[in-house]
XYZ file of C-alpha atoms in Angstrom:
160
model
C 101.426 102.790 118.407
C 104.003 103.988 115.872
C 102.711 106.655 113.493
C 101.697 105.191 110.119
C 103.382 108.099 108.307
C 106.786 106.502 108.878
C 108.620 109.247 110.780
C 109.239 106.914 113.731
C 107.296 108.871 116.368
C 104.185 107.637 118.123
C 100.895 108.518 116.425
C 99.965 110.620 119.469
C 103.108 112.779 119.121
C 103.320 112.851 115.327
C 100.212 113.103 113.130
C 97.315 112.800 115.585
C 97.614 116.396 116.894
C 97.401 117.629 113.287
C 94.458 115.330 112.501
C 92.589 116.443 115.629
C 93.268 120.128 114.880
C 95.383 120.648 118.006
C 98.348 121.825 115.911
C 98.943 122.869 112.303
C 101.048 121.050 109.760
C 104.142 123.237 109.369
C 104.960 121.961 105.872
C 103.159 120.476 102.896
C 104.966 117.157 103.488
C 103.747 117.030 107.101
C 100.187 117.585 105.900
C 100.684 114.770 103.376
C 101.885 112.489 106.173
C 98.896 113.422 108.362
C 96.513 112.770 105.460
C 98.053 109.323 104.923
C 97.772 108.580 108.642
C 94.136 109.666 108.629
C 93.400 107.148 105.876
C 94.921 104.421 108.051
C 92.929 105.455 111.132
C 89.665 106.144 109.291
C 89.624 109.858 110.188
C 87.988 110.824 106.894
C 86.723 114.155 108.228
C 90.368 115.285 108.256
C 90.756 114.259 104.609
C 87.797 116.475 103.739
C 88.845 119.356 106.016
C 92.439 119.370 104.719
C 91.298 119.486 101.088
C 91.148 122.950 99.543
C 87.585 124.278 99.917
C 87.229 124.705 96.126
C 87.729 120.940 95.641
C 85.577 119.470 98.423
C 82.355 119.242 96.432
C 84.037 116.792 94.040
C 84.736 114.356 96.891
C 82.716 111.167 97.400
C 83.048 110.769 101.163
C 81.392 107.337 101.224
C 83.815 106.051 98.592
C 86.761 107.452 100.559
C 85.492 105.812 103.771
C 85.072 102.467 102.004
C 88.559 102.595 100.465
C 90.068 103.619 103.797
C 88.396 100.847 105.784
C 88.818 98.075 103.209
C 92.520 98.723 102.629
C 95.429 97.407 104.646
C 97.794 100.382 104.814
C 101.419 99.275 104.544
C 103.541 102.405 104.259
C 104.209 105.871 102.955
C 107.334 106.990 101.111
C 107.908 110.656 100.366
C 109.856 110.530 97.095
C 110.393 114.246 96.492
C 109.215 117.699 97.548
C 109.347 121.133 95.985
C 108.945 124.191 98.175
C 106.186 123.564 100.754
C 108.310 124.771 103.683
C 107.115 126.935 106.565
C 108.049 130.041 104.519
C 106.183 128.983 101.354
C 102.559 129.316 100.267
C 102.781 126.551 97.657
C 104.294 123.100 97.680
C 104.480 119.811 95.835
C 104.880 116.395 97.428
C 105.619 113.285 95.371
C 104.811 110.131 97.307
C 104.118 106.405 97.160
C 101.427 104.963 99.425
C 101.451 101.168 99.628
C 98.282 99.325 100.580
C 96.666 95.925 100.264
C 93.188 95.556 98.814
C 91.389 92.457 97.633
C 94.330 90.223 98.458
C 96.760 92.213 96.300
C 99.325 94.877 97.137
C 99.038 98.212 95.357
C 101.179 101.333 95.185
C 99.486 104.690 94.741
C 102.180 106.922 93.234
C 101.243 110.587 92.982
C 102.535 114.128 92.760
C 100.281 116.321 94.928
C 99.921 120.084 95.013
C 99.376 121.981 98.268
C 98.670 125.625 99.085
C 98.852 127.518 102.343
C 95.957 129.836 103.196
C 96.048 131.913 106.378
C 98.722 129.638 107.831
C 96.941 126.344 107.025
C 98.160 123.908 104.368
C 95.520 122.397 102.051
C 95.678 119.610 99.479
C 94.675 121.004 96.071
C 95.009 118.196 93.556
C 97.091 115.176 92.684
C 98.483 113.760 89.488
C 99.093 110.004 89.356
C 102.543 108.963 88.204
C 102.830 105.873 86.059
C 106.080 104.017 86.630
C 107.916 103.182 83.432
C 108.737 99.555 82.783
C 112.359 98.824 81.904
C 113.298 95.837 79.806
C 115.776 93.431 81.409
C 117.109 91.782 78.277
C 117.929 92.865 74.764
C 115.164 94.011 72.430
C 113.725 91.291 70.200
C 114.159 92.123 66.511
C 111.378 91.615 63.964
C 113.260 88.777 62.242
C 114.554 87.116 65.436
C 113.038 83.841 66.616
C 109.998 84.512 68.812
C 110.900 84.237 72.521
C 107.694 82.236 73.146
C 109.415 79.184 71.609
C 107.040 78.667 68.651
C 109.914 78.515 66.147
C 108.378 81.329 64.085
C 109.889 84.744 63.491
C 108.829 87.318 66.077
C 107.068 89.451 63.427
C 104.881 86.447 62.406
C 104.076 85.360 65.968
C 103.854 87.502 69.112
C 105.056 90.650 67.359
C 101.907 91.017 65.248
């Protein structure tokens, strides 16, 4: 089985040794990949164990298990990283996790903070990123005809 994290290795050679505690994640990004893979495999204990100890009490393990098992995990994209190398004690990983839930596809886009304590990387917190919508066409002016086709000016129709 190919590893869900997307690096192209088998799960057994890639993230599973990290999830099972047989090896340590060398970078913050590798921990992020192992956390994503653990969501796909239902290894929620790893999600808890790889979360910074100060933030574990805020976790609803049953909710995490339900989300993990009910979702169809479709892919992980690491968008950007800052620090988080083997030499660092802090790192940031920006990622997009794509999953299906309730018949719809979703993208969880987040910038996550990681710290290294005694050689082990831990997830600290994440900040969701909201993608900005870009307009394809020209902006509709207040006095232009409404694009809905009503024949009224935009300001008197959909622009209210």
